[in-house]
Amino acid sequence: MQQQNILTVDKVSRSFGKTRALKEFSIRIPRGQIVGLLGRNGAGKSTLLRIVGGMLRPNAGKVRINDRKVWDNARALGQLCIIGDTPDFGKLLKVKDLFFVCAGLFKQWDNALARALVKRFDLPENRRIKTFSRGMQTSLMLTVGLASRAPLTIIDEPSLGLDAVMRERFYDLLLEQSRKDEGRTFLISTHLIDEVARTLDYAVMIDDGKLLCEGTVEELQKGTLSVSGDAGVVRELTKGCKLLKEEELAGTLVRHVQLDAETIQSIRSDKRVRTALIGLQRLFVFLTEEKEAERNG
Amino acid sequence: MAEWLRAARLKGIARYQYKNLGRLITWALLIVLTVQILSLLTPYVFGDPYPFEGIGASFEIVFFAAFVTGIITAGRSSRFLLRFGTSRTSVWLGSVFGQLTGMVGLLIGTFLLNMLIAALLFPLSSLLPQGYSMSAALYRHELTEGLKNLPDLLLYTLEWTSIFYLYGCMLRRFKALTISFSIGIPLMFVILMLIPAVREGLQVLRGDDQGQMMILGLKWLQILQDILRFIEEHWETIQLTAGIASLPLSYIVMRGTKQP
């Protein structure tokens, strides 16, 4: 029977000198979903991905893919394709050379898909890779990630160097591939949360090397609400709710709150105020600010 | 084991080595061929007879290529392969195998090129007898001699390829230390050779007993000479031991290297 979680990270810590990049970090990544690893720059996302990809050894804790330890384990790493945030093509000169090597590296490599993606990303197949712009190189790396059809595909900062059109094209392709390859898991690390939010099934938020929260996008948004309207009414309705942030503009008060399902229903049915779910990015910002305030006493 | 081999991505690593090393080896062989052809033109250009040096593999070229490719394979190539989430054991195994096969291929390639150039001397010797000379007996003799030396050269190739791969791994993991060591060791030998002369000069300036100083200097040189003689006498064994030891050491060094 297949494990429910394809990736398990258990109490992983990693330091670089005096800087602690990860502090007893634990997550379980469910199979067959698009998972977002969301965090600010320097939150520990890349360190975590390097540990998962077997490039870095943790100081403590365990990382397992399909219940197999990752460090220098070909059987576990054979399930994985990791695309880093810096394009690297070694000493390979042409796109066809890269695909030739990738076809040997990845068991499920789909050459037809790779060729189709090259066209979708408008990449010049016959030019030398080193003459490609940064955006083209990133697109080529993303092509490798998608065409690898690896059961666990990890992409670190897919948006770096890509223009808005190409970024949207990538998110569409990601959704397309996820639908086609049932059971395939994508772990996308990014700090551009709003952009990637529409593609995600599950989100893991990380801040200062620690887990901030995790869950399906619906779960995370379910207990939150932005309530706006007359200051007195908003205050009255949201009394007793956990306040994430309060903003006041020209007599209108906006309160972003965490609350239970019953209270949400009652507030939403009140015609005096306007309500909306808090977007993933805003929620992340509020939670991060809250933690920061806690740290600073 | 079969499952490990399937998961180890060795096919992809071999393909990468084929693309990378294959290109370098092809270039090296093309350069060798160009040089050989240019030297074939000597009698036409300068009027001197062609300096035929026998049939054999060019170990010097392989030695240099093993050094350059050892550093590339242990550095940039390993980094590329590890970045896709390939296991370290697979990368090490694939790299060592690729390096050894590539360098043996280059050695045999230079031998075959030499054979080809020597064979070209047959028609040339009939066209320009004062510039070229080759006979069936000479060809057979040179070929036999060349083939006799080939197993030794193959062994040296394997030994030095392993040593240079370890050097590449060391350079990637302990860059400053390895560079210091590479410059420091030869420098230390030069300094050790110079010490007696310097000391002698200083003592002479101070007005000490010159005879005594000379004896001390000679003793010092004797020790150095003994060390060098030992190395010379046991060179084959030292080379073989270093070659064999390099393989597990390169694995240990490579396994612990941080991946950027």
Tab-separated table of C-alpha atoms in Angstrom, chain A residues 1-296:
chain	number	residue	atom	x	y	z
A	1	MET	CA	0.000	0.000	0.000
A	2	GLN	CA	1.304	3.457	-0.888
A	3	GLN	CA	2.120	5.818	1.927
A	4	GLN	CA	-0.286	8.714	2.307
A	5	ASN	CA	2.601	11.162	2.718
A	6	ILE	CA	5.300	11.222	0.083
A	7	LEU	CA	7.628	13.413	2.139
A	8	THR	CA	8.141	13.471	5.879
A	9	VAL	CA	10.358	16.007	7.586
A	10	ASP	CA	10.761	15.268	11.268
A	11	LYS	CA	12.288	17.774	13.711
A	12	VAL	CA	14.962	18.905	11.278
A	13	SER	CA	17.464	21.510	12.468
A	14	ARG	CA	20.287	23.065	10.522
A	15	SER	CA	22.708	25.833	11.466
A	16	PHE	CA	25.309	27.761	9.504
A	17	GLY	CA	27.783	28.983	12.072
A	18	LYS	CA	25.750	30.905	14.618
A	19	THR	CA	22.766	31.297	12.295
A	20	ARG	CA	20.048	28.719	12.853
A	21	ALA	CA	18.331	28.305	9.481
A	22	LEU	CA	15.915	25.560	10.584
A	23	LYS	CA	14.708	24.897	14.099
A	24	GLU	CA	13.112	21.495	14.736
A	25	PHE	CA	11.083	21.840	11.567
A	26	SER	CA	8.498	19.143	10.870
A	27	ILE	CA	6.049	18.701	7.996
A	28	ARG	CA	4.248	15.946	6.172
A	29	ILE	CA	3.615	16.451	2.477
A	30	PRO	CA	0.576	14.554	1.180
A	31	ARG	CA	0.827	12.642	-2.069
A	32	GLY	CA	-0.697	13.881	-5.308
A	33	GLN	CA	-1.022	17.559	-4.439
A	34	ILE	CA	0.506	20.889	-5.352
A	35	VAL	CA	2.086	22.112	-2.156
A	36	GLY	CA	3.353	25.617	-1.606
A	37	LEU	CA	6.264	26.226	0.718
A	38	LEU	CA	5.687	29.854	1.521
A	39	GLY	CA	7.976	32.155	3.388
A	40	ARG	CA	9.941	35.365	3.317
A	41	ASN	CA	13.470	35.603	1.946
A	42	GLY	CA	15.800	33.922	4.432
A	43	ALA	CA	12.971	32.049	6.174
A	44	GLY	CA	14.746	28.708	5.634
A	45	LYS	CA	12.909	27.483	2.508
A	46	SER	CA	15.982	26.832	0.368
A	47	THR	CA	17.847	25.198	3.259
A	48	LEU	CA	14.911	22.844	3.762
A	49	LEU	CA	14.783	22.009	0.048
A	50	ARG	CA	18.528	21.388	-0.093
A	51	ILE	CA	18.181	18.967	2.803
A	52	VAL	CA	15.237	17.223	1.125
A	53	GLY	CA	17.236	17.014	-2.120
A	54	GLY	CA	20.167	15.329	-0.372
A	55	MET	CA	22.490	18.263	-0.984
A	56	LEU	CA	22.855	19.242	2.631
A	57	ARG	CA	22.913	17.125	5.762
A	58	PRO	CA	20.770	18.286	8.666
A	59	ASN	CA	22.357	18.747	12.112
A	60	ALA	CA	19.418	16.890	13.628
A	61	GLY	CA	16.161	15.279	12.539
A	62	LYS	CA	15.040	12.940	9.788
A	63	VAL	CA	13.898	13.432	6.203
A	64	ARG	CA	12.136	10.604	4.405
A	65	ILE	CA	10.734	10.187	0.908
A	66	ASN	CA	8.293	7.279	0.653
A	67	ASP	CA	9.432	6.276	4.137
A	68	ARG	CA	13.065	5.974	3.039
A	69	LYS	CA	15.749	8.183	4.507
A	70	VAL	CA	17.025	10.690	1.990
A	71	TRP	CA	20.712	11.259	2.715
A	72	ASP	CA	22.781	9.551	-0.007
A	73	ASN	CA	19.973	7.094	-0.665
A	74	ALA	CA	19.543	6.436	-4.386
A	75	ARG	CA	16.210	4.654	-3.875
A	76	ALA	CA	14.668	7.637	-2.092
A	77	LEU	CA	16.271	10.276	-4.302
A	78	GLY	CA	15.272	8.324	-7.415
A	79	GLN	CA	11.702	9.505	-6.721
A	80	LEU	CA	12.750	13.123	-6.778
A	81	CYS	CA	13.499	15.893	-9.234
A	82	ILE	CA	14.637	19.129	-7.658
A	83	ILE	CA	14.963	22.360	-9.594
A	84	GLY	CA	17.044	24.926	-7.736
A	85	ASP	CA	16.695	28.687	-7.840
A	86	THR	CA	19.949	29.059	-9.821
A	87	PRO	CA	19.930	27.514	-13.299
A	88	ASP	CA	22.843	25.112	-13.761
A	89	PHE	CA	23.498	23.170	-16.959
A	90	GLY	CA	26.986	21.912	-16.122
A	91	LYS	CA	29.113	21.730	-19.255
A	92	LEU	CA	26.188	20.927	-21.532
A	93	LEU	CA	25.913	23.112	-24.597
A	94	LYS	CA	22.531	22.539	-26.214
A	95	VAL	CA	18.951	21.879	-25.162
A	96	LYS	CA	19.013	18.476	-26.881
A	97	ASP	CA	22.137	17.524	-24.836
A	98	LEU	CA	20.320	18.452	-21.632
A	99	PHE	CA	17.283	16.373	-22.608
A	100	PHE	CA	19.551	13.464	-23.592
A	101	VAL	CA	21.100	13.508	-20.097
A	102	CYS	CA	17.747	14.016	-18.343
A	103	ALA	CA	16.258	11.038	-20.191
A	104	GLY	CA	18.920	8.946	-18.453
A	105	LEU	CA	18.547	10.638	-15.071
A	106	PHE	CA	14.766	10.430	-14.659
A	107	LYS	CA	12.962	7.120	-15.009
A	108	GLN	CA	9.671	8.707	-16.095
A	109	TRP	CA	11.217	11.356	-18.383
A	110	ASP	CA	8.785	12.412	-21.133
A	111	ASN	CA	10.709	13.638	-24.156
A	112	ALA	CA	7.596	14.550	-26.150
A	113	LEU	CA	6.402	16.686	-23.250
A	114	ALA	CA	9.834	18.334	-22.965
A	115	ARG	CA	9.730	19.267	-26.661
A	116	ALA	CA	6.190	20.600	-26.320
A	117	LEU	CA	7.163	22.680	-23.271
A	118	VAL	CA	10.143	24.164	-25.102
A	119	LYS	CA	7.649	25.459	-27.671
A	120	ARG	CA	5.235	26.699	-24.972
A	121	PHE	CA	8.077	28.647	-23.323
A	122	ASP	CA	9.285	29.977	-26.707
A	123	LEU	CA	12.793	28.607	-26.188
A	124	PRO	CA	15.242	28.571	-29.105
A	125	GLU	CA	16.221	24.910	-29.241
A	126	ASN	CA	19.294	25.285	-31.416
A	127	ARG	CA	21.012	28.135	-29.615
A	128	ARG	CA	23.740	27.500	-27.036
A	129	ILE	CA	22.269	27.439	-23.535
A	130	LYS	CA	24.833	29.883	-22.186
A	131	THR	CA	23.561	32.546	-24.610
A	132	PHE	CA	20.033	32.232	-23.109
A	133	SER	CA	18.715	35.085	-20.979
A	134	ARG	CA	18.107	34.411	-17.264
A	135	GLY	CA	14.383	34.036	-17.931
A	136	MET	CA	15.012	31.520	-20.724
A	137	GLN	CA	17.359	29.515	-18.498
A	138	THR	CA	14.742	29.449	-15.734
A	139	SER	CA	12.100	28.332	-18.274
A	140	LEU	CA	14.407	25.543	-19.422
A	141	MET	CA	14.922	24.362	-15.840
A	142	LEU	CA	11.143	24.426	-15.295
A	143	THR	CA	10.749	22.386	-18.494
A	144	VAL	CA	13.104	19.772	-17.023
A	145	GLY	CA	11.136	19.760	-13.764
A	146	LEU	CA	7.776	19.279	-15.466
A	147	ALA	CA	8.990	16.753	-18.080
A	148	SER	CA	10.847	14.674	-15.476
A	149	ARG	CA	7.450	13.385	-14.280
A	150	ALA	CA	9.201	12.535	-11.012
A	151	PRO	CA	6.731	11.445	-8.289
A	152	LEU	CA	8.045	14.282	-6.112
A	153	THR	CA	8.996	17.393	-8.075
A	154	ILE	CA	10.442	20.257	-6.083
A	155	ILE	CA	10.823	23.709	-7.599
A	156	ASP	CA	12.599	26.445	-5.684
A	157	GLU	CA	11.490	29.991	-6.586
A	158	PRO	CA	10.103	29.240	-10.059
A	159	SER	CA	9.406	32.895	-10.746
A	160	LEU	CA	13.006	34.161	-10.642
A	161	GLY	CA	13.834	35.892	-13.919
A	162	LEU	CA	10.474	35.113	-15.530
A	163	ASP	CA	8.221	37.863	-16.815
A	164	ALA	CA	4.513	37.983	-15.846
A	165	VAL	CA	3.359	36.173	-19.010
A	166	MET	CA	5.817	33.309	-18.540
A	167	ARG	CA	5.005	33.015	-14.841
A	168	GLU	CA	1.293	32.640	-15.611
A	169	ARG	CA	2.138	30.160	-18.368
A	170	PHE	CA	4.159	28.112	-15.875
A	171	TYR	CA	1.321	28.053	-13.319
A	172	ASP	CA	-1.083	26.885	-16.049
A	173	LEU	CA	1.336	24.144	-17.069
A	174	LEU	CA	1.764	23.121	-13.460
A	175	LEU	CA	-1.987	22.672	-13.045
A	176	GLU	CA	-2.181	20.829	-16.365
A	177	GLN	CA	0.585	18.376	-15.414
A	178	SER	CA	-0.799	17.870	-11.938
A	179	ARG	CA	-4.157	16.879	-13.445
A	180	LYS	CA	-2.518	14.552	-15.990
A	181	ASP	CA	-0.120	12.779	-13.614
A	182	GLU	CA	-2.348	11.547	-10.841
A	183	GLY	CA	-0.421	10.911	-7.656
A	184	ARG	CA	2.394	13.269	-8.629
A	185	THR	CA	3.372	15.769	-5.947
A	186	PHE	CA	4.757	19.226	-6.603
A	187	LEU	CA	6.438	21.216	-3.861
A	188	ILE	CA	6.788	24.835	-4.925
A	189	SER	CA	8.811	27.196	-2.794
A	190	THR	CA	8.131	30.883	-3.257
A	191	HIS	CA	7.778	34.225	-1.538
A	192	LEU	CA	5.304	35.466	-4.182
A	193	ILE	CA	2.330	33.916	-2.426
A	194	ASP	CA	-0.602	35.594	-4.186
A	195	GLU	CA	0.758	34.584	-7.567
A	196	VAL	CA	1.037	30.901	-6.778
A	197	ALA	CA	-2.056	30.698	-4.517
A	198	ARG	CA	-4.469	29.725	-7.303
A	199	THR	CA	-2.471	26.579	-8.074
A	200	LEU	CA	-2.062	25.282	-4.521
A	201	ASP	CA	-3.910	22.446	-2.835
A	202	TYR	CA	-1.879	22.607	0.352
A	203	ALA	CA	0.263	25.320	1.884
A	204	VAL	CA	3.109	25.231	4.378
A	205	MET	CA	4.117	28.579	5.841
A	206	ILE	CA	7.583	28.945	7.259
A	207	ASP	CA	9.103	31.832	9.136
A	208	ASP	CA	12.431	32.163	10.920
A	209	GLY	CA	13.190	28.460	10.380
A	210	LYS	CA	9.990	27.365	12.097
A	211	LEU	CA	6.631	26.148	10.890
A	212	LEU	CA	4.094	28.963	10.996
A	213	CYS	CA	1.074	26.945	9.901
A	214	GLU	CA	0.066	24.307	7.360
A	215	GLY	CA	-3.076	22.940	5.786
A	216	THR	CA	-5.163	22.994	2.650
A	217	VAL	CA	-5.713	26.497	1.313
A	218	GLU	CA	-9.391	26.217	2.287
A	219	GLU	CA	-8.526	25.099	5.812
A	220	LEU	CA	-6.136	27.984	6.281
A	221	GLN	CA	-8.600	30.558	4.972
A	222	LYS	CA	-11.669	28.985	6.574
A	223	GLY	CA	-11.292	30.535	9.985
A	224	THR	CA	-10.395	34.016	8.799
A	225	LEU	CA	-12.421	36.981	7.684
A	226	SER	CA	-11.951	40.610	6.704
A	227	VAL	CA	-14.851	42.691	7.978
A	228	SER	CA	-15.284	46.289	6.818
A	229	GLY	CA	-17.871	48.949	7.459
A	230	ASP	CA	-18.889	51.472	10.096
A	231	ALA	CA	-16.291	51.377	12.896
A	232	GLY	CA	-18.840	50.863	15.678
A	233	VAL	CA	-20.658	48.033	13.916
A	234	VAL	CA	-17.429	46.259	12.918
A	235	ARG	CA	-16.114	46.490	16.490
A	236	GLU	CA	-19.370	45.167	17.887
A	237	LEU	CA	-19.548	42.225	15.471
A	238	THR	CA	-15.914	41.178	15.855
A	239	LYS	CA	-15.822	41.545	19.627
A	240	GLY	CA	-14.130	38.502	21.171
A	241	CYS	CA	-12.540	37.377	17.863
A	242	LYS	CA	-8.768	37.060	17.510
A	243	LEU	CA	-7.659	40.274	15.861
A	244	LEU	CA	-4.976	39.849	13.220
A	245	LYS	CA	-4.902	43.431	11.952
A	246	GLU	CA	-6.967	46.575	12.061
A	247	GLU	CA	-6.976	49.297	9.382
A	248	GLU	CA	-8.995	52.501	9.310
A	249	LEU	CA	-9.657	54.531	6.193
A	250	ALA	CA	-11.941	57.570	5.906
A	251	GLY	CA	-14.310	56.451	8.659
A	252	THR	CA	-14.407	52.846	7.461
A	253	LEU	CA	-12.873	50.276	9.710
A	254	VAL	CA	-11.406	47.032	8.348
A	255	ARG	CA	-10.730	44.285	10.831
A	256	HIS	CA	-8.960	41.063	9.788
A	257	VAL	CA	-9.898	38.406	12.307
A	258	GLN	CA	-9.662	34.716	13.129
A	259	LEU	CA	-12.937	33.228	14.331
A	260	ASP	CA	-15.101	30.114	14.445
A	261	ALA	CA	-17.437	28.986	11.646
A	262	GLU	CA	-20.600	29.953	13.535
A	263	THR	CA	-19.494	33.564	14.084
A	264	ILE	CA	-18.404	33.783	10.437
A	265	GLN	CA	-21.920	32.814	9.354
A	266	SER	CA	-23.558	35.377	11.607
A	267	ILE	CA	-21.211	38.203	10.499
A	268	ARG	CA	-21.612	37.331	6.803
A	269	SER	CA	-25.382	37.461	7.101
A	270	ASP	CA	-25.226	40.979	8.615
A	271	LYS	CA	-26.038	43.484	5.846
A	272	ARG	CA	-24.339	46.419	7.619
A	273	VAL	CA	-20.821	45.168	6.874
A	274	ARG	CA	-18.884	43.845	3.917
A	275	THR	CA	-16.921	40.607	4.382
A	276	ALA	CA	-14.268	38.703	2.453
A	277	LEU	CA	-11.951	35.764	3.052
A	278	ILE	CA	-8.393	36.813	3.809
A	279	GLY	CA	-6.080	36.029	0.904
A	280	LEU	CA	-3.193	33.625	1.502
A	281	GLN	CA	-0.561	36.339	1.171
A	282	ARG	CA	-2.281	38.728	3.627
A	283	LEU	CA	-2.841	35.872	6.045
A	284	PHE	CA	0.855	35.034	5.820
A	285	VAL	CA	1.799	38.668	6.444
A	286	PHE	CA	-0.499	38.911	9.483
A	287	LEU	CA	0.767	35.659	10.989
A	288	THR	CA	4.382	36.648	10.378
A	289	GLU	CA	3.879	40.061	11.967
A	290	GLU	CA	2.201	38.424	14.944
A	291	LYS	CA	5.139	36.051	15.430
A	292	GLU	CA	7.594	38.895	14.995
A	293	ALA	CA	5.781	40.892	17.665
A	294	GLU	CA	5.899	37.840	19.967
A	295	ARG	CA	9.651	37.480	19.385
A	296	ASN	CA	10.266	41.142	20.069
